[in-house]
PDB file of C-alpha atoms in Angstrom:
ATOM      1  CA  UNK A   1     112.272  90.503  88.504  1.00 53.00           C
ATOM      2  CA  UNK A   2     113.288  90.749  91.915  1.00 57.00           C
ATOM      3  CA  UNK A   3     111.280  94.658  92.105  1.00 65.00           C
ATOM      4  CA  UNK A   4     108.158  92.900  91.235  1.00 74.00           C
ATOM      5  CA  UNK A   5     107.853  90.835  93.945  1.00 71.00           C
ATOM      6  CA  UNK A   6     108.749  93.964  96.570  1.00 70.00           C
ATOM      7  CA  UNK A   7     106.038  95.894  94.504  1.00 74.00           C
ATOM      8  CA  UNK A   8     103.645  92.481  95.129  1.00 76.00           C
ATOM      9  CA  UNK A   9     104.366  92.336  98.551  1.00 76.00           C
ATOM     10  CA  UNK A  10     103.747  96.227  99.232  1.00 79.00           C
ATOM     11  CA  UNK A  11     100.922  95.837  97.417  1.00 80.00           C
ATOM     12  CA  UNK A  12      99.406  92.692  99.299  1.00 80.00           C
ATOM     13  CA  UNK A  13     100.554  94.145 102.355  1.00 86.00           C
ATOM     14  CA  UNK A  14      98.295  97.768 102.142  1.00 85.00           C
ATOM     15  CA  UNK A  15      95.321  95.084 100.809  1.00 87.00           C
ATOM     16  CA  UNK A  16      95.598  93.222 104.420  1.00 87.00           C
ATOM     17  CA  UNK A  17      95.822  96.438 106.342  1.00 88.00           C
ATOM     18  CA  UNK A  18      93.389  97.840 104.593  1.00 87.00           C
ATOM     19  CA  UNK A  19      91.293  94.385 105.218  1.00 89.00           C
ATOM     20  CA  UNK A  20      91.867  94.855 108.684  1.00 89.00           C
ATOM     21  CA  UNK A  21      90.644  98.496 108.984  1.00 87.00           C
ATOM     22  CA  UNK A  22      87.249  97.457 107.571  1.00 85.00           C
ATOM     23  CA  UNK A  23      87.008  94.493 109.658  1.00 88.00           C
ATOM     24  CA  UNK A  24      87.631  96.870 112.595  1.00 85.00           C
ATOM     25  CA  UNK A  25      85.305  99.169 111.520  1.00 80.00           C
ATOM     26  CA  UNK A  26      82.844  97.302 110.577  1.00 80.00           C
ATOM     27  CA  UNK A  27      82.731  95.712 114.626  1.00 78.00           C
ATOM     28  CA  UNK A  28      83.135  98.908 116.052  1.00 73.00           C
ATOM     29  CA  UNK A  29      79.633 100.359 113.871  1.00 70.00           C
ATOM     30  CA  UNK A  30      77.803  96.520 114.660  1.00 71.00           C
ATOM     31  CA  UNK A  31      78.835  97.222 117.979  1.00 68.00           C
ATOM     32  CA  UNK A  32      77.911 100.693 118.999  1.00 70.00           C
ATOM     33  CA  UNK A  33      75.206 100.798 115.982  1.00 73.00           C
ATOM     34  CA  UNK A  34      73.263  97.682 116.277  1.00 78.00           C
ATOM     35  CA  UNK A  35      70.832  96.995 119.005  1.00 82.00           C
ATOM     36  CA  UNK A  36      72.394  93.892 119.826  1.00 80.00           C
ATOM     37  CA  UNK A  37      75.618  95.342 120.374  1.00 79.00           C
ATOM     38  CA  UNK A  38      74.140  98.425 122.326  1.00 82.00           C
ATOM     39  CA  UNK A  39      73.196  95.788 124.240  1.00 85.00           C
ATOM     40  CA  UNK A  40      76.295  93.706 125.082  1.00 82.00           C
ATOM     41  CA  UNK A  41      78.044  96.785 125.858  1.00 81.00           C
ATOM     42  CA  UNK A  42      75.399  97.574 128.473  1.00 85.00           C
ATOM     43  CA  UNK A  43      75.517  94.290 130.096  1.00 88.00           C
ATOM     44  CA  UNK A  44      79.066  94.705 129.897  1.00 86.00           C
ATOM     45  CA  UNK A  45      78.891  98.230 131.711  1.00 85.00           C
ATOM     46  CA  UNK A  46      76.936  97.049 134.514  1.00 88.00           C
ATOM     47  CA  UNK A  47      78.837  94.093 135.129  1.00 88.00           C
ATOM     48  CA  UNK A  48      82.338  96.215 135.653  1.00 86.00           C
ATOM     49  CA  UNK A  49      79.582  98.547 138.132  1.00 85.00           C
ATOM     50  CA  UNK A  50      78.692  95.369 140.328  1.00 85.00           C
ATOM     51  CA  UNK A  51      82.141  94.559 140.906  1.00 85.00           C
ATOM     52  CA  UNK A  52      82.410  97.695 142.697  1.00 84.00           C
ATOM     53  CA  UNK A  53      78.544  97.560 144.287  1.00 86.00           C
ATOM     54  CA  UNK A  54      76.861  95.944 146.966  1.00 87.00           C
ATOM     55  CA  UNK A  55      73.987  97.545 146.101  1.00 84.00           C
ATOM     56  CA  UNK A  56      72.155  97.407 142.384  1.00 88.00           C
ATOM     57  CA  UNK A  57      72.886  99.824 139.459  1.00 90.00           C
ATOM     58  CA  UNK A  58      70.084  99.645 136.473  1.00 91.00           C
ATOM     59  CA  UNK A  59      71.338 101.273 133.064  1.00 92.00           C
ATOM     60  CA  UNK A  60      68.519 101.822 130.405  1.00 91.00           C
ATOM     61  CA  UNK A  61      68.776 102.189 126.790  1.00 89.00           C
ATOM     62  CA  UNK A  62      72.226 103.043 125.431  1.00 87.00           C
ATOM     63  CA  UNK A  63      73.001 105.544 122.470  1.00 87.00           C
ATOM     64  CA  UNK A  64      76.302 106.133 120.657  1.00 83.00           C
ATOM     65  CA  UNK A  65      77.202 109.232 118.533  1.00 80.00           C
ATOM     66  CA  UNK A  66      79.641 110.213 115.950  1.00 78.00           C
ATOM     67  CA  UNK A  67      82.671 110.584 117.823  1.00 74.00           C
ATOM     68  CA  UNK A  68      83.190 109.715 121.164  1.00 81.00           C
ATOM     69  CA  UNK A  69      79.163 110.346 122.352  1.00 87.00           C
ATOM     70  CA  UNK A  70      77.061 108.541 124.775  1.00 88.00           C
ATOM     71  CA  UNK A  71      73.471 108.530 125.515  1.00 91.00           C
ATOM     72  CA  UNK A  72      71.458 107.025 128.717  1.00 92.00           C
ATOM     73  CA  UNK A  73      68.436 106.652 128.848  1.00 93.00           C
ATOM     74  CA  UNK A  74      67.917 106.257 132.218  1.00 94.00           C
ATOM     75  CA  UNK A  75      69.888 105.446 135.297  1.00 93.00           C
ATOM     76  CA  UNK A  76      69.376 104.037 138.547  1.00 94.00           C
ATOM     77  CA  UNK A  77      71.665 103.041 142.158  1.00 92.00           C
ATOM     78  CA  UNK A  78      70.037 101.125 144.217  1.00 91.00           C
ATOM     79  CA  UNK A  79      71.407 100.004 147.923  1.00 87.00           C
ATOM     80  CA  UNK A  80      71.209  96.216 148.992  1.00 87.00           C
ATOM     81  CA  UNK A  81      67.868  97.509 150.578  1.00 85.00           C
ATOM     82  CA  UNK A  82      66.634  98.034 147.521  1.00 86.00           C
ATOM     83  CA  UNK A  83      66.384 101.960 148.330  1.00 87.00           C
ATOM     84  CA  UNK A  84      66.900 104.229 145.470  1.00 90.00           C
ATOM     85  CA  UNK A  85      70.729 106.627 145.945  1.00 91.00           C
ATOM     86  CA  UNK A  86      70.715 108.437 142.444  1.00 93.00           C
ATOM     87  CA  UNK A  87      68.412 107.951 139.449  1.00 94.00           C
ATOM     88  CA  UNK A  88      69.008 110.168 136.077  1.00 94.00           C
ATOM     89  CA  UNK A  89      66.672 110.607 133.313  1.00 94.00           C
ATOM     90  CA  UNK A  90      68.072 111.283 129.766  1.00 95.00           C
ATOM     91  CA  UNK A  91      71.685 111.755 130.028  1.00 94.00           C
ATOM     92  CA  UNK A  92      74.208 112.877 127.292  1.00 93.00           C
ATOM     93  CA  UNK A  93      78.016 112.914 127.644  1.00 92.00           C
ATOM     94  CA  UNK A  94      80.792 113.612 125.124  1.00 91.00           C
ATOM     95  CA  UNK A  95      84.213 112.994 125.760  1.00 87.00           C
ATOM     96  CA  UNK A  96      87.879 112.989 124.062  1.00 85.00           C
ATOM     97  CA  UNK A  97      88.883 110.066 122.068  1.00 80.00           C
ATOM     98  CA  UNK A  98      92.220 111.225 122.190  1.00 80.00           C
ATOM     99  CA  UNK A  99      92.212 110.990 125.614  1.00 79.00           C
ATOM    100  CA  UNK A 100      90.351 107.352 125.778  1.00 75.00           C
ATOM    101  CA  UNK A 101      92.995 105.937 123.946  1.00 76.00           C
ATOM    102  CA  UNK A 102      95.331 107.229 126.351  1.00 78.00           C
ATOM    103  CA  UNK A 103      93.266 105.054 128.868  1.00 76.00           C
ATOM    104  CA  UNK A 104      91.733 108.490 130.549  1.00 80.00           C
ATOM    105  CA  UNK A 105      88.216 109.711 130.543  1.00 81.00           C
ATOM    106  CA  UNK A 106      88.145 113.442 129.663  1.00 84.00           C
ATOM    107  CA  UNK A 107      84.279 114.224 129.551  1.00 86.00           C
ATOM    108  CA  UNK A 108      84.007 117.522 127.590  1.00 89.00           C
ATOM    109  CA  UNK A 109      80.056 118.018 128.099  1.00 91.00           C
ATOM    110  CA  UNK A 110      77.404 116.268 130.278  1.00 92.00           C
ATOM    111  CA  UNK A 111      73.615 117.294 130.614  1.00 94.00           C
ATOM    112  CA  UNK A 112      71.436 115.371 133.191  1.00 94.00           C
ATOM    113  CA  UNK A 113      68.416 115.738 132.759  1.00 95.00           C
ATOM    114  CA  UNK A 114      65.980 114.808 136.051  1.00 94.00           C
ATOM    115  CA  UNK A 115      68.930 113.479 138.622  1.00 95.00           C
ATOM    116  CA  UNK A 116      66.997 112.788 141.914  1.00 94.00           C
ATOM    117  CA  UNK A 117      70.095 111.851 144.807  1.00 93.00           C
ATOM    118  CA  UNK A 118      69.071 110.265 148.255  1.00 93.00           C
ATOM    119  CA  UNK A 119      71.279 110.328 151.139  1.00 92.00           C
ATOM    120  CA  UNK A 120      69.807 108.955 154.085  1.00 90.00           C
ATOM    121  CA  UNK A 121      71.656 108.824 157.761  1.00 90.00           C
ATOM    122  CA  UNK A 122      70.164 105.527 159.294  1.00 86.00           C
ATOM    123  CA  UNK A 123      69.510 105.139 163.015  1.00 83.00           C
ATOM    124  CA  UNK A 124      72.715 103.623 163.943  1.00 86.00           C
ATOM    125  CA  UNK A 125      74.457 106.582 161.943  1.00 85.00           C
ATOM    126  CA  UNK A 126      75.766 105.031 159.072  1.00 87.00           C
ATOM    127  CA  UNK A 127      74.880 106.912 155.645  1.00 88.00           C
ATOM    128  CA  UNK A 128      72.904 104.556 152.783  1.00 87.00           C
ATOM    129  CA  UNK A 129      75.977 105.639 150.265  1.00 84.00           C
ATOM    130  CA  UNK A 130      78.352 103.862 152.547  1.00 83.00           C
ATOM    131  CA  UNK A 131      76.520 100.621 152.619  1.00 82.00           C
ATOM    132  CA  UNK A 132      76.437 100.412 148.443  1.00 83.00           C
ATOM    133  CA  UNK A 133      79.909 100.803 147.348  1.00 81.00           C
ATOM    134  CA  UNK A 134      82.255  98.494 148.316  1.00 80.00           C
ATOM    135  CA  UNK A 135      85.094  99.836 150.262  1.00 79.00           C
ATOM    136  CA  UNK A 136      88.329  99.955 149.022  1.00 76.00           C
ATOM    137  CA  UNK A 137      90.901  97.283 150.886  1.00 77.00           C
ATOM    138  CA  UNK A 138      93.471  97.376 148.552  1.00 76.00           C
ATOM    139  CA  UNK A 139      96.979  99.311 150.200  1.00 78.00           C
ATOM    140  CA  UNK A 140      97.257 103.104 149.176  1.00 75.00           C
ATOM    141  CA  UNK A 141      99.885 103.074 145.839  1.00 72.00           C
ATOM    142  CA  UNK A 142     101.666 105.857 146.185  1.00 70.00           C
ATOM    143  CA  UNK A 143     101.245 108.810 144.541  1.00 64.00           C
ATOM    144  CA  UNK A 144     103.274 109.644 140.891  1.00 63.00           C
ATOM    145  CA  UNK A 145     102.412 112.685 140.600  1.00 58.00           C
ATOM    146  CA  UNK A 146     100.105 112.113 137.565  1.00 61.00           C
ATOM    147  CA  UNK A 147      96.755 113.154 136.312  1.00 63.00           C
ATOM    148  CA  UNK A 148      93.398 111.830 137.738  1.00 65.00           C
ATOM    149  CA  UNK A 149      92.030 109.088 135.106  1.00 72.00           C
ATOM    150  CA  UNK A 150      88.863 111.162 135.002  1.00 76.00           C
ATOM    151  CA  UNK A 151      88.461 114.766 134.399  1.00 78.00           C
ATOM    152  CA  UNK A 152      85.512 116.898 133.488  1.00 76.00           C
ATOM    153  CA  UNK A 153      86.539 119.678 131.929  1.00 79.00           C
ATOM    154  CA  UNK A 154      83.778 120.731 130.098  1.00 84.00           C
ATOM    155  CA  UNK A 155      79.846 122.183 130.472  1.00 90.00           C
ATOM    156  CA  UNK A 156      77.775 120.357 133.036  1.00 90.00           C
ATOM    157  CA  UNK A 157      74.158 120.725 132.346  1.00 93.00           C
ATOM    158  CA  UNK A 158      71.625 119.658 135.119  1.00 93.00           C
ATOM    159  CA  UNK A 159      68.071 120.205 134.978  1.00 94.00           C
ATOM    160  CA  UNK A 160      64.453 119.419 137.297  1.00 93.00           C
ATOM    161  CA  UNK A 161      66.458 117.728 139.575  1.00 91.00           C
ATOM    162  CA  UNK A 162      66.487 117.244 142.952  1.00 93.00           C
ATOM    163  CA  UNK A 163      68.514 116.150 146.424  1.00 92.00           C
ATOM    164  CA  UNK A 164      67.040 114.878 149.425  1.00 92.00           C
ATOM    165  CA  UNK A 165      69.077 114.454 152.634  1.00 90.00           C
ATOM    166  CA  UNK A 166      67.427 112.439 155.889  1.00 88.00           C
ATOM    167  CA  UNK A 167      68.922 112.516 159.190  1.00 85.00           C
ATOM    168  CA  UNK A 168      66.788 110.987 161.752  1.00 83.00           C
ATOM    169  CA  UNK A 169      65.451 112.979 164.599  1.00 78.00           C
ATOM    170  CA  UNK A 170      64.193 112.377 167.931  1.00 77.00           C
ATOM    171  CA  UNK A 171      63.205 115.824 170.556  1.00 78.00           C
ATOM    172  CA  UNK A 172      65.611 116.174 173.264  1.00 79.00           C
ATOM    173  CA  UNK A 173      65.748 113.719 176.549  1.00 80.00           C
ATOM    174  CA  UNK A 174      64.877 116.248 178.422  1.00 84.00           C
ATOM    175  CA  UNK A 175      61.704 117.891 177.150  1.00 83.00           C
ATOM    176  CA  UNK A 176      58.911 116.649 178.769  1.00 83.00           C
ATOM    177  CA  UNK A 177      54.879 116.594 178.324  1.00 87.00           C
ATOM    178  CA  UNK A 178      53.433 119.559 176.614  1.00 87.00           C
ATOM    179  CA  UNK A 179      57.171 120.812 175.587  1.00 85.00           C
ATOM    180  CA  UNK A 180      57.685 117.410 174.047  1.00 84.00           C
ATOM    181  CA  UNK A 181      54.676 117.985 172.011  1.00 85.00           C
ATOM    182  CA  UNK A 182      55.580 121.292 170.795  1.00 86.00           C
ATOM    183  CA  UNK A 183      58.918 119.835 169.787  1.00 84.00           C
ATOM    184  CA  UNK A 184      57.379 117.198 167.759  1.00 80.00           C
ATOM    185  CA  UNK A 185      54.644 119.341 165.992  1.00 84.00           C
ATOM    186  CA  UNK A 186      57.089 122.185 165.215  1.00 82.00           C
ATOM    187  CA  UNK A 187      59.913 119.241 163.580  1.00 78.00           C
ATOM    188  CA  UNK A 188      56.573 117.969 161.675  1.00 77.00           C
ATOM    189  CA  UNK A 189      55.092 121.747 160.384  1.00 70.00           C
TER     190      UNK A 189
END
């Protein structure tokens, strides 16, 4: 009598876990499946960004694959000028599950496909990038001697993209008149 109740309570027991698993499951596909949840995990994904931004960060459409795969649609940092930093067109990542779980992001392929990166010097010679992220006040922890959260260990894939670097520029204090002139035309040719 007493074995029928273990075998009931085995029994119940692998029911409830197995309950569970499809309850899990079934969130993780609404969530990474649906568009609704593609979309709560975006919002969700930009908020974390802002916390570390002055500046603005647009994510387009998101796109999950078997596995641990990711799909942008498009990207965009802005600085609290509203001046573009970095926009990416279609962009595909895969990474290690194993690893996630382990609270580390091991990206094991990533194709970009149209990345366009500004950096701009301003006049009083502080670069845009340095006015969009918010600096880091927090005291130094020291180090353990472990591995970076983030490691890309695998194939990156860029394509038609495309970096642009401005440093403002004035001719020399001391060129005067027709040298001046020459200055100017040759930084404008």
């Amino acid at each position: 009598m007493a074995r029928r109740w273990w075998v009931r309570g085995v029994v119940w027991t692998g029911i409830g876990s197995a309950t569970l698993i499809g309850v899990l499951l079934f969130i993780l596909v609404l969530v990474t499946q649906s568009a609704f949840g593609r979309e709560q995990v975006r919002q969700v994904a930009v908020r974390v960004a802002s916390g570390y931004l002055i500046g603005s960060l647009h994510l387009g459409a998101l796109r999950f694959g078997p596995g641990c795969a990711l799909a942008i649609d498009s990207a965009a940092l802005r600085d609290p000028d509203d001046s573009l930093l970095v926009s990416l067109g279609p962009t595909r990542a895969t990474c290690d599950f194993g690893a996630l779980v382990r609270r580390r992001l091991v990206v094991t392929s990533l194709e970009v496909a149209r990345p366009n990166v500004v950096v701009r010097q301003l006049p009083s010679g502080v670069w845009n990038w340095s006015r969009a992220i918010k600096p880091d006040t927090s005291p130094p922890q020291p180090s353990t001697g472990g591995s970076s959260p983030v490691a890309v260990v695998g194939p990156v894939r860029l394509s038609g993209g495309a970096v642009v670097l401005e440093v403002p520029w004035a001719p020399s204090d001391s060129l005067r008149g027709a040298a001046r002139d020459r200055a100017n035309d040759s930084a404008l040719a």
